[in-house]
N, CA and C of each residue as an Amber inpcrd file, in Angstrom:
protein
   603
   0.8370000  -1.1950000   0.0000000   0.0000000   0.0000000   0.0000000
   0.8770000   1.2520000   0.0000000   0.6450000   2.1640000  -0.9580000
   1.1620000   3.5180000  -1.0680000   0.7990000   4.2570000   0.2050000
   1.7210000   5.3390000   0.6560000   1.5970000   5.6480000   1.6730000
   0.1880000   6.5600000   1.8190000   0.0230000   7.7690000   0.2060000
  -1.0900000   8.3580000   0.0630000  -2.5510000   7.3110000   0.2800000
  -2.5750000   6.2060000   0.0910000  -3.5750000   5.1760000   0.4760000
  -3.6060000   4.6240000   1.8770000  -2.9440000   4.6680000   2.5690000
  -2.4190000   4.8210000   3.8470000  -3.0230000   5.4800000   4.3890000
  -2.8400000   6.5790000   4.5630000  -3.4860000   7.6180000   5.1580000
  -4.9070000   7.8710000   4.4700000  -5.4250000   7.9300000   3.8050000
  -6.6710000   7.7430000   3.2230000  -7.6330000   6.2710000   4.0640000
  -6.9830000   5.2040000   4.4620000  -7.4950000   4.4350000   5.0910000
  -7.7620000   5.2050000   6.4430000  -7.0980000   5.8820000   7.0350000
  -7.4350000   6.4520000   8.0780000  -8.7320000   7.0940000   8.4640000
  -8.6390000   8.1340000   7.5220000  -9.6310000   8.8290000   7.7330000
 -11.1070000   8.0920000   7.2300000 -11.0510000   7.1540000   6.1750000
 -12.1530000   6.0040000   6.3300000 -12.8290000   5.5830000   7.5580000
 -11.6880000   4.9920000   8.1280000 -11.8110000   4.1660000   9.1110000
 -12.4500000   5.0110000  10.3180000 -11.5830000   6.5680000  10.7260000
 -12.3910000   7.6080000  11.7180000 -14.1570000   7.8690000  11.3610000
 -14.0060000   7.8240000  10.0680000 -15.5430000   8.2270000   9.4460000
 -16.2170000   6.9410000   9.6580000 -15.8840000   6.2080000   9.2510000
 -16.9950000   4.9010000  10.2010000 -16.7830000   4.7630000  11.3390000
 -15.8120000   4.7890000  12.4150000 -16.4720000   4.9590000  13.7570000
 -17.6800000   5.5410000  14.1170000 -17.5430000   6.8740000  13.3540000
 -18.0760000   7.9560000  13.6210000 -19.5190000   7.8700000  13.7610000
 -19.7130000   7.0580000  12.1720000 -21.2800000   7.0450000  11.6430000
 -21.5830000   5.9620000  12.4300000 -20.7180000   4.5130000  13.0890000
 -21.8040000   3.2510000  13.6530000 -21.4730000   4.0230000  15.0030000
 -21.2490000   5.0560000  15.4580000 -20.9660000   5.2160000  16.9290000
 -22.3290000   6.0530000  16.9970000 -22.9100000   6.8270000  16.1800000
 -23.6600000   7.8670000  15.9990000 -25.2550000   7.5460000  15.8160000
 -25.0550000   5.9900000  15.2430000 -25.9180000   5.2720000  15.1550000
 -26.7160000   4.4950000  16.3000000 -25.8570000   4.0040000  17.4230000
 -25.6680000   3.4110000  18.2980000 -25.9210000   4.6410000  19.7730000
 -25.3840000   5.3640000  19.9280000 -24.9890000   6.3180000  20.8920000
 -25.6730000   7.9580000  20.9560000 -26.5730000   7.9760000  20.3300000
 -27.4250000   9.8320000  20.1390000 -27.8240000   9.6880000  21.2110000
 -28.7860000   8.6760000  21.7250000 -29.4300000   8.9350000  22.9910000
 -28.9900000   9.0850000  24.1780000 -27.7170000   8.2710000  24.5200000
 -27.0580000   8.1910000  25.5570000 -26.1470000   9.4800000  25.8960000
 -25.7620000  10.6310000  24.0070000 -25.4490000  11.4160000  23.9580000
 -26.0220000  12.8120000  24.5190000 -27.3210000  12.1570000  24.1310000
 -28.7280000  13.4890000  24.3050000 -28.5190000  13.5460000  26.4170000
 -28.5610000  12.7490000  27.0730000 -28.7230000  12.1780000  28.0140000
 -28.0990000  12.8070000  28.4710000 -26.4040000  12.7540000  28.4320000
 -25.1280000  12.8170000  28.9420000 -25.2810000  14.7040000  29.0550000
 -25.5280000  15.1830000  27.8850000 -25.5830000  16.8050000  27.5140000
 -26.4910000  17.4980000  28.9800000 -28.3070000  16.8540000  28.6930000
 -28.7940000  17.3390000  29.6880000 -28.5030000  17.0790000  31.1180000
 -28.3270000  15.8940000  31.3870000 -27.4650000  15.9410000  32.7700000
 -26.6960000  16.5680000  33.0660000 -25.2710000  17.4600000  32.5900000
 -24.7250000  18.2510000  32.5970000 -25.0410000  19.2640000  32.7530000
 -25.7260000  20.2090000  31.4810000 -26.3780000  21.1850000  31.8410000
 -27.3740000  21.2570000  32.9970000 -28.1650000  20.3960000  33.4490000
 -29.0270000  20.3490000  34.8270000 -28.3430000  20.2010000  35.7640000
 -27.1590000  19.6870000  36.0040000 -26.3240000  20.3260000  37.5010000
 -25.3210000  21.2050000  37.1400000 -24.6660000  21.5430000  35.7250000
 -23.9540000  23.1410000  36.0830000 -25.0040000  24.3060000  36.4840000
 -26.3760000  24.0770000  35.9360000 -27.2100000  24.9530000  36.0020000
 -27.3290000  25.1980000  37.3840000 -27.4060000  24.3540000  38.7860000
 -27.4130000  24.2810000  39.5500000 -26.4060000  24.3960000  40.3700000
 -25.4790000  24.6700000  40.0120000 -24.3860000  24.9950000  40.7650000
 -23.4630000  24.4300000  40.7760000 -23.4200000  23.0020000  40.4400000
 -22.4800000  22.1180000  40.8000000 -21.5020000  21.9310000  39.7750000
 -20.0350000  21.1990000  39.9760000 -19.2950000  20.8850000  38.9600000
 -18.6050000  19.8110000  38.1510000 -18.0030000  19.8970000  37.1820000
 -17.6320000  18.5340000  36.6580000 -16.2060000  17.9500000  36.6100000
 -16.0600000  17.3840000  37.4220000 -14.5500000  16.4860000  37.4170000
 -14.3710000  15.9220000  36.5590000 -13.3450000  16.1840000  35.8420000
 -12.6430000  14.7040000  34.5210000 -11.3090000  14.3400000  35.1930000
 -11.3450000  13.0110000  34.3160000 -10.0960000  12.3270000  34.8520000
  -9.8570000  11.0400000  33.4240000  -8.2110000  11.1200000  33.2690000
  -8.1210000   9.7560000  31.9760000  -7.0870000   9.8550000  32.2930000
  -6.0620000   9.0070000  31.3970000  -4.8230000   8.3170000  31.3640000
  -4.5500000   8.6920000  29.9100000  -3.1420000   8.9000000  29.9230000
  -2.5650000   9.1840000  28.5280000  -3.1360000  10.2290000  27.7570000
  -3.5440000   9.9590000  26.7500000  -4.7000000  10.8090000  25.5070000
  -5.7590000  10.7290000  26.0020000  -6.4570000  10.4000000  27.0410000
  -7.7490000  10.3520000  27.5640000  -7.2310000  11.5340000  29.1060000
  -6.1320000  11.6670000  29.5170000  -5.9230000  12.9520000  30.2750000
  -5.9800000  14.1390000  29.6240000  -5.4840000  14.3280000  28.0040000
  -5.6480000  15.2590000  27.5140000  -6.9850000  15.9120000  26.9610000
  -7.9140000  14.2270000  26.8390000  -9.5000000  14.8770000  26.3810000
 -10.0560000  15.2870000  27.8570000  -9.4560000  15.1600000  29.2150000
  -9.9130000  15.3800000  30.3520000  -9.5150000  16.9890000  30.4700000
  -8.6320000  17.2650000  30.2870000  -8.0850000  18.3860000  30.8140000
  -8.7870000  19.1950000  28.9580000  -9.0630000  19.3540000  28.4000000
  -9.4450000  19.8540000  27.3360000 -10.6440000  20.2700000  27.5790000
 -11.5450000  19.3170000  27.9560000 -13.0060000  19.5200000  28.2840000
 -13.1800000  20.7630000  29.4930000 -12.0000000  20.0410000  30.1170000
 -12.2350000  21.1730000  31.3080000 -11.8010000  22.5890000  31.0400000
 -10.9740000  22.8890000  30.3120000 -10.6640000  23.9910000  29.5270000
 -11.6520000  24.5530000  29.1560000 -12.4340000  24.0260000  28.0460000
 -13.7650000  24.4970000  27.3540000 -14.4210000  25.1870000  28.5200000
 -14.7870000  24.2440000  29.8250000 -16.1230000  24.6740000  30.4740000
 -15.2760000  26.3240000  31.5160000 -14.3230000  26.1010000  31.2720000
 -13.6710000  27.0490000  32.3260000 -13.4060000  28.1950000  31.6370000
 -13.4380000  28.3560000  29.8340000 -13.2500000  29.5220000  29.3180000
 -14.3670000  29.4980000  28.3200000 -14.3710000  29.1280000  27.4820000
 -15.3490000  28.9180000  26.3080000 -15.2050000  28.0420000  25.5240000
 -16.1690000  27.4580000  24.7420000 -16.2380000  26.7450000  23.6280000
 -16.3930000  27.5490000  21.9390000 -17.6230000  27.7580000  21.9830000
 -17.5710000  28.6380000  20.2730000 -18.4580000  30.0650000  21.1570000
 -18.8950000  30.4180000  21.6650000 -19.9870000  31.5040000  22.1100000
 -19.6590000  32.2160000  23.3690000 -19.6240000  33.3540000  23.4360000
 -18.8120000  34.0920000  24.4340000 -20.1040000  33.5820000  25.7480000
 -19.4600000  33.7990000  26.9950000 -20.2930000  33.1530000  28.0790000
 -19.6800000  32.7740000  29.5960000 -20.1790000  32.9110000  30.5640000
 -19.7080000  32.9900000  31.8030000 -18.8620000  31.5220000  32.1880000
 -17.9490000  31.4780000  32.7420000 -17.2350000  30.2240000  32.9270000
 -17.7550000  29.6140000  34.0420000 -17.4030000  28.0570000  33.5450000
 -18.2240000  26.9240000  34.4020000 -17.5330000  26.4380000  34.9060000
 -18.1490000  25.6540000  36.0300000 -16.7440000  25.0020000  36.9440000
 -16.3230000  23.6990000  36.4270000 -14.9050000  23.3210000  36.0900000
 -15.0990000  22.4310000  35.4580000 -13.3020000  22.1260000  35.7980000
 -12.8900000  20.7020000  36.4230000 -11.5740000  20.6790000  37.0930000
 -11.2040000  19.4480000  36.7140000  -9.4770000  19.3220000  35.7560000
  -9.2340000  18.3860000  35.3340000  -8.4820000  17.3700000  36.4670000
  -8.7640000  16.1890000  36.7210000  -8.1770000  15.7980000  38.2440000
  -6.5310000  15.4250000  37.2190000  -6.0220000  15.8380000  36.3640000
  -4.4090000  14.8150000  35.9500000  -3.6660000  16.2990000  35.3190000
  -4.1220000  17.4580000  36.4340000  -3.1530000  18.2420000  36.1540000
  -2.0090000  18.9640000  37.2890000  -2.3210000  18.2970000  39.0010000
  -1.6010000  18.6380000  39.8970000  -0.5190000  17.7890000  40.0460000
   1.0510000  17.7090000  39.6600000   1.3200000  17.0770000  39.7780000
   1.9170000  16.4470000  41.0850000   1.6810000  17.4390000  41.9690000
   1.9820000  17.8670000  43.8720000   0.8950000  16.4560000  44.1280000
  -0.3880000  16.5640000  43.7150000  -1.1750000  15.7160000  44.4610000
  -0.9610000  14.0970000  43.8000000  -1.0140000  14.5110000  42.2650000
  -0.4820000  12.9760000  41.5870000   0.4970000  12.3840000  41.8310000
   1.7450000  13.2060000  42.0450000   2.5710000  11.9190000  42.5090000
   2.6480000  11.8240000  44.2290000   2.0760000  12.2110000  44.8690000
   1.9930000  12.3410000  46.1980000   1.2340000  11.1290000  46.3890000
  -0.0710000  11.0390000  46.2640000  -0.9060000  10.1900000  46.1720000
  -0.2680000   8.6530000  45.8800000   0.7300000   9.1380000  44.5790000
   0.6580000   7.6500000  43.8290000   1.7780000   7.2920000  44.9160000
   2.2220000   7.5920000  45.5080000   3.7600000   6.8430000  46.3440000
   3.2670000   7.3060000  47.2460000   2.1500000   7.5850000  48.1590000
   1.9410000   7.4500000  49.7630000   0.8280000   6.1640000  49.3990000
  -0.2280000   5.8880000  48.8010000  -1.2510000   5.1740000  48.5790000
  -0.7270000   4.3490000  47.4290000  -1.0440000   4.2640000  46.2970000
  -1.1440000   4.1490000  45.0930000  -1.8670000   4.4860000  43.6760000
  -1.2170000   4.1490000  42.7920000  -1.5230000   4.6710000  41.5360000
  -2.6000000   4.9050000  41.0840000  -3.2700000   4.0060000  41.7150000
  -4.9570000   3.5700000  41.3850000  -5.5060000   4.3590000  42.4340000
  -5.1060000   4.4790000  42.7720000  -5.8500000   6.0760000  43.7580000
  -5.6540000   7.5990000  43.2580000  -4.9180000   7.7940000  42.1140000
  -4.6370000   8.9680000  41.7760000  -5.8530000   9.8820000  41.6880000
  -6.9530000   9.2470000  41.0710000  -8.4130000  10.1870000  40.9590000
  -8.8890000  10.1530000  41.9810000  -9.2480000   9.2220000  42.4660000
 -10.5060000   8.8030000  43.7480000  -9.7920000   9.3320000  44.9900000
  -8.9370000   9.4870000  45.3720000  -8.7300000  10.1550000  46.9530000
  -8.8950000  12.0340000  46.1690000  -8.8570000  12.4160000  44.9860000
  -9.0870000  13.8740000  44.9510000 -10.8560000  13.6520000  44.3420000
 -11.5210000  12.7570000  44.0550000 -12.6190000  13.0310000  44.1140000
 -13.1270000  13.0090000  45.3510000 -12.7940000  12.9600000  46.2920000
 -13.2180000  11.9990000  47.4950000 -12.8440000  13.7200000  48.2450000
 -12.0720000  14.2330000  47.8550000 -11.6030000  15.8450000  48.8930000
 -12.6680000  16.9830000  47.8160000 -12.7640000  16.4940000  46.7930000
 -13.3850000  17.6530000  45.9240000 -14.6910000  17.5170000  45.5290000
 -15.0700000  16.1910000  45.1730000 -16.3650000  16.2040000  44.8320000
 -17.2840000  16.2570000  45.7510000 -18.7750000  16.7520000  45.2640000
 -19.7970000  16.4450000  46.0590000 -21.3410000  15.8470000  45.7840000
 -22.0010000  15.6040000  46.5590000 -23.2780000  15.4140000  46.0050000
 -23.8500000  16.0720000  44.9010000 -24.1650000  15.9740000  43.5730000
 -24.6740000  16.7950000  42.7820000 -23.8960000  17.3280000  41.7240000
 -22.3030000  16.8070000  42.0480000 -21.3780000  17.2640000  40.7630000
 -21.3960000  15.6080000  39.7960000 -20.5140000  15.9890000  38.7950000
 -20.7080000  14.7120000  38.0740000 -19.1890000  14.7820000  37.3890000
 -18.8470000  13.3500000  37.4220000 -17.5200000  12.6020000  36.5670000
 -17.6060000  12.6260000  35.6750000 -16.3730000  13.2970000  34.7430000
 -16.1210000  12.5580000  33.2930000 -15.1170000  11.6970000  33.2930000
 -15.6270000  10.9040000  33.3740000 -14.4260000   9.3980000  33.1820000
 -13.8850000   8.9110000  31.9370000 -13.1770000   8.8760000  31.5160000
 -12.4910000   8.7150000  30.0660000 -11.9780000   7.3880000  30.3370000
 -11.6920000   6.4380000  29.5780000 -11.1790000   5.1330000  29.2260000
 -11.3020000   4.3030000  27.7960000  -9.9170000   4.7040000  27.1210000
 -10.9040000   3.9990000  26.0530000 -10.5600000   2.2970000  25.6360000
 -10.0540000   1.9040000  26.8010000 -10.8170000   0.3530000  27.0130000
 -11.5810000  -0.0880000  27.8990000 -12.1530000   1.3550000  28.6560000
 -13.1760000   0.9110000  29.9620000 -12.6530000   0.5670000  31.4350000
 -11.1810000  -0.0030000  31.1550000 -10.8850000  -0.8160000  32.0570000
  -9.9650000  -0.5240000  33.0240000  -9.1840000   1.0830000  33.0350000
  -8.1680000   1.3900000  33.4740000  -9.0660000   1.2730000  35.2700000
  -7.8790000   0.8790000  35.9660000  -8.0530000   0.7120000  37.7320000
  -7.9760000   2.0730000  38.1850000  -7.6360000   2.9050000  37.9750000
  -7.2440000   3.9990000  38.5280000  -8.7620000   5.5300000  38.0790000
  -9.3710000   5.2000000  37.0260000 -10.5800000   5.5050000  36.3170000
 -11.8180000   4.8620000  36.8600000 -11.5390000   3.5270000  37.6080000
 -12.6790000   3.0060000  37.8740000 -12.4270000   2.9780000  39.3930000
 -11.5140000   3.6030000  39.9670000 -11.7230000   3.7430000  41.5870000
 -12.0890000   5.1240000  41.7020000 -11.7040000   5.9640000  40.7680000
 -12.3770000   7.3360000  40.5000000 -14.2750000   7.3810000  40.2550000
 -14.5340000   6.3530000  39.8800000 -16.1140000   5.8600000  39.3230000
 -16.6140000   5.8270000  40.8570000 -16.4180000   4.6940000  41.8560000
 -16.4360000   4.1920000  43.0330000 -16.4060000   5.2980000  43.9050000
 -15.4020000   6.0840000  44.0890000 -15.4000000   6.7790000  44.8900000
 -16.6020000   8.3780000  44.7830000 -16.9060000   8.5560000  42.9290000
 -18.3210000   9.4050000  42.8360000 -19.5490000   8.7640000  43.4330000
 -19.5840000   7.5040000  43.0710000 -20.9380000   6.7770000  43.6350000
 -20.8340000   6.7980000  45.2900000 -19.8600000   6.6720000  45.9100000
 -19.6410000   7.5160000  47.4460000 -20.1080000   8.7950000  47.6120000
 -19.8560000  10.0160000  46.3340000 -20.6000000  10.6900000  46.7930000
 -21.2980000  11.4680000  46.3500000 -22.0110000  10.5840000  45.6640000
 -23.3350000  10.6700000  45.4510000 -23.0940000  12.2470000  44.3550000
 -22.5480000  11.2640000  43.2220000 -22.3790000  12.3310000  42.2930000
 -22.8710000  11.5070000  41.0210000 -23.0230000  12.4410000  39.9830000
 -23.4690000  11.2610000  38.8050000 -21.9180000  11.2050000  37.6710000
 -22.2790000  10.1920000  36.9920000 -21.0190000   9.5670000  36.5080000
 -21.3510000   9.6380000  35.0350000 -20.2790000  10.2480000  34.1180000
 -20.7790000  10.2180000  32.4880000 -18.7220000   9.2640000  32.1640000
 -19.3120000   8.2400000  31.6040000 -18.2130000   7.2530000  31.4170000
 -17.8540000   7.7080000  29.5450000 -16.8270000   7.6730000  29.3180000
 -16.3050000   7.3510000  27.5140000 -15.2760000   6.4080000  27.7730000
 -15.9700000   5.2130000  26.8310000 -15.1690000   3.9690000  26.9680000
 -15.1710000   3.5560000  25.5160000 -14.5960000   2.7480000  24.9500000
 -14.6950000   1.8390000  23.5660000 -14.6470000   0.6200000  23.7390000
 -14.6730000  -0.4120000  22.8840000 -14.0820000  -1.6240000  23.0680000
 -15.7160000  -2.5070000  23.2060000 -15.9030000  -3.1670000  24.3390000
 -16.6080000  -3.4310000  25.1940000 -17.2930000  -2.6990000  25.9410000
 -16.5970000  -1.8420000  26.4750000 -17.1980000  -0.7540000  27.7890000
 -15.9860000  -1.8380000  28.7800000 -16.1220000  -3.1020000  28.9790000
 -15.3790000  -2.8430000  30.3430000 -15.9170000  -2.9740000  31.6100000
 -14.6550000  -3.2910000  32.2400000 -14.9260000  -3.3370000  33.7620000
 -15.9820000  -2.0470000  34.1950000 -15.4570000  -0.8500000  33.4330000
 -16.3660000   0.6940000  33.8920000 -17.9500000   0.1380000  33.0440000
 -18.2080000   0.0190000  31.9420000 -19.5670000  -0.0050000  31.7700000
 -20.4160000  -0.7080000  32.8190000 -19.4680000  -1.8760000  33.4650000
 -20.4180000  -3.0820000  34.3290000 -20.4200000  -2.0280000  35.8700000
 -19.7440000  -0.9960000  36.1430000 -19.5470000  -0.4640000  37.2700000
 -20.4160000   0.1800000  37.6360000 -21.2960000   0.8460000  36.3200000
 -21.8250000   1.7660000  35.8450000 -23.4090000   1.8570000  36.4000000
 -23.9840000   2.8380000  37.5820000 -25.4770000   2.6510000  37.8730000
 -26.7100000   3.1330000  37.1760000 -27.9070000   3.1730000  37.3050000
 -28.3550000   3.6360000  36.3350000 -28.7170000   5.0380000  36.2120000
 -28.4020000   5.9230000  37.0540000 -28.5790000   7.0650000  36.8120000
 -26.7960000   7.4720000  36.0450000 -25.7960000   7.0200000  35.7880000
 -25.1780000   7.3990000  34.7810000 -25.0920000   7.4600000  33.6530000
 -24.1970000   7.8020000  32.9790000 -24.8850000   7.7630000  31.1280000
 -23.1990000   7.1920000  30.8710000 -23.5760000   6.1060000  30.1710000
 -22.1900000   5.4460000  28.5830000 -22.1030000   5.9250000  27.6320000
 -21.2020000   6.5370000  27.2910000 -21.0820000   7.0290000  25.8810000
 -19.8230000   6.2420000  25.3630000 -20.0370000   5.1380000  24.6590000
 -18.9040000   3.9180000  24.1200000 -18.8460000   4.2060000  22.3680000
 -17.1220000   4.4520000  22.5510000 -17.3270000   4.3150000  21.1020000
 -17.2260000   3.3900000  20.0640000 -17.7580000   3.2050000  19.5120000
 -18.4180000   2.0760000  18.0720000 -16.3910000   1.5480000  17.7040000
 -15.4820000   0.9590000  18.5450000 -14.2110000   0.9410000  17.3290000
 -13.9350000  -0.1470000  18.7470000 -12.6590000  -1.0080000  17.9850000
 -11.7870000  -1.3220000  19.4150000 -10.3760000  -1.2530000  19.1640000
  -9.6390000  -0.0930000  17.8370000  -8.4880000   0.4440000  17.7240000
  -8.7140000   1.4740000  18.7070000  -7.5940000   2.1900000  19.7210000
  -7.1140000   3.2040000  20.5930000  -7.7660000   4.7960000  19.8300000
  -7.2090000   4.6240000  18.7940000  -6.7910000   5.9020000  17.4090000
  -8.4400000   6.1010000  17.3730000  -9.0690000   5.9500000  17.1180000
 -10.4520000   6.0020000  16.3690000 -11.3410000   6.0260000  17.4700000
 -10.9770000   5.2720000  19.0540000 -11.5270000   5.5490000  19.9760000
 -11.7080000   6.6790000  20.4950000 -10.2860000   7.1710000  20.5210000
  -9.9820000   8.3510000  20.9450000 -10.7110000   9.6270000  19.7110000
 -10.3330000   9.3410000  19.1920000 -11.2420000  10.2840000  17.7130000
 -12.5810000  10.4460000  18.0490000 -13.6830000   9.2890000  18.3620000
 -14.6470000   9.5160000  18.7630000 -15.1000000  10.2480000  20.0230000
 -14.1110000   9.9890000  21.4670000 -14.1320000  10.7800000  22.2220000
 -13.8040000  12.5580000  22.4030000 -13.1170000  12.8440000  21.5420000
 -13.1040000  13.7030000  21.3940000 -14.4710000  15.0960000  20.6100000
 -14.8590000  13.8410000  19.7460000 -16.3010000  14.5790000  19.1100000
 -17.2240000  14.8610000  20.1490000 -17.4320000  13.2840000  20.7320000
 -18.3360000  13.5870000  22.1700000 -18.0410000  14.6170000  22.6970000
 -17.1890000  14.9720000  23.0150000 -16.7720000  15.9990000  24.1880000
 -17.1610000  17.7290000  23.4670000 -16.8260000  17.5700000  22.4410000
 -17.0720000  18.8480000  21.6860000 -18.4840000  18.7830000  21.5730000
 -19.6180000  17.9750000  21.2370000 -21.1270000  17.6950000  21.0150000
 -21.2410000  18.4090000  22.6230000 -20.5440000  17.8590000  23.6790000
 -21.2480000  18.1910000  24.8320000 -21.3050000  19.6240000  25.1740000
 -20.4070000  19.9670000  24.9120000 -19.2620000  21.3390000  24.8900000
 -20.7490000  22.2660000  24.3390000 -20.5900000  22.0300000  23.1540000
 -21.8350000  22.7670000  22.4790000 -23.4090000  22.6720000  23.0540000
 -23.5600000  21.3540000  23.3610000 -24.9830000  21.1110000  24.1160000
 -25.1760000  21.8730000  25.1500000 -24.2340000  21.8580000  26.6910000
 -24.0370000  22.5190000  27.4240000 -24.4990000  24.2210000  26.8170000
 -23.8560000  24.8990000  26.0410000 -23.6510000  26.5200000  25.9900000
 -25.3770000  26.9630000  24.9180000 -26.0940000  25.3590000  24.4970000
 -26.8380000  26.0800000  24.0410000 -27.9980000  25.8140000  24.8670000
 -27.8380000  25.1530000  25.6070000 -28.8860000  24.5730000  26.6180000
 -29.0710000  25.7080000  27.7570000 -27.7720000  26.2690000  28.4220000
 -27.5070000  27.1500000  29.1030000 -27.3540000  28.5760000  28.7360000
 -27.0420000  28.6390000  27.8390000 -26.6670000  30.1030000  27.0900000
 -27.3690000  30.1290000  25.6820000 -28.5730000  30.2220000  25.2200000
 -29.1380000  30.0380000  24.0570000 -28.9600000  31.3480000  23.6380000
 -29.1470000  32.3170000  23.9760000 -29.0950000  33.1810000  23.0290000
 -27.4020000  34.3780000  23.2230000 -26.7710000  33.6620000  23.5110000
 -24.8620000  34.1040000  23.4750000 -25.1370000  34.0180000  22.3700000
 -24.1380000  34.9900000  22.2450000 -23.3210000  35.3090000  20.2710000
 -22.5210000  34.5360000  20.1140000 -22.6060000  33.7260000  18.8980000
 -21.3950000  32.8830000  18.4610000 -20.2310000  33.7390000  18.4920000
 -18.4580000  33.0880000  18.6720000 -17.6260000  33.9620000  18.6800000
 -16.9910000  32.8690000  18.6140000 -16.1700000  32.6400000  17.4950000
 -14.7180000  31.0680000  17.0970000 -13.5320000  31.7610000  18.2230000
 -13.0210000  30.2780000  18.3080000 -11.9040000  30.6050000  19.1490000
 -10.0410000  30.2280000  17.9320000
């Protein structure tokens, strides 16, 4: 295979995630949006937390809600747990690794805020003691997983929402998570802010 065909497989391959993920996942999408907007509306906020490229769709999201997305608008509370590195490696060598989220959800979260849990094989230990420790308190949980879903989909109660993406390559998982996050991004500011002026960043 030529390399120009190469890369052309790629973007195939992202575009069908896209469409059987889209196929599969609107509702759980629709779901995930208004839950959000019904407790930022209320005061409360949203913790993310991932590993690797799923720390960066964590800390991204939280970006968005803390400055803007496309529409000028008041900032939301919104706190990436994999950006202190005082508490991350503190944590990981007094406790352990798998505690890196869940002992700072456990000091930060509260009743009424909600998790973004990123995984995109579902299965990371350290993502799913972060899950455990929201259902302690009594927060709601929005999971992005691929694959299966995973140890996290089975973790999962029913007032949370799955948003799994349609692939079980990393690349295309992650591709899909990232759309999610931007769909929400937007759901959020029009749900909450309907009539803000669009303004690109």
């Amino acid at each position: 295979m030529d390399l120009e065909a190469r890369l052309r497989t790629h973007f195939e391959a992202s575009i069908a995630a896209k469409q059987a993920t889209l196929a599969q996942s609107l509702p759980a999408l629709t779901a995930a949006a208004k839950l959000l907007a019904q407790q930022l509306r209320e005061g409360h906020k949203v913790l993310s937390c991932g590993n690797g490229g799923s720390a960066g769709d964590a800390q991204h999201f939280a970006a968005e809600l803390t400055g803007r997305f496309e529409r000028e608008r008041p900032g939301l509370p919104g706190i990436a747990l994999t950006v202190d590195s005082s508490a991350l490696t503190a944590i990981a060598n007094d406790y352990s690794y798998e505690q890196i989220f869940s002992k700072q959800v456990q000091a930060l979260g509260r009743a009424g805020d909600v998790l973004l849990a990123i995984s995109t094989s579902g299965n990371s230990p350290n993502v799913l003691r972060a899950i455990e420790a929201a259902h302690a308190q009594q927060m709601d949980v929005i999971a992005l997983t691929g694959r299966d879903g995973g140890r996290i989909a089975a973790a999962l109660t029913p007032g949370d929402v799955e948003l799994r993406s349609v692939s079980d390559v990393t690349a295309r998982i992650q591709e899909v998570h990232i759309l999610f996050l931007h769909c929400l991004c937007d759901a959020i500011d029009e749900q909450l802010f309907p009539q803000a002026g669009e303004s690109g960043s």
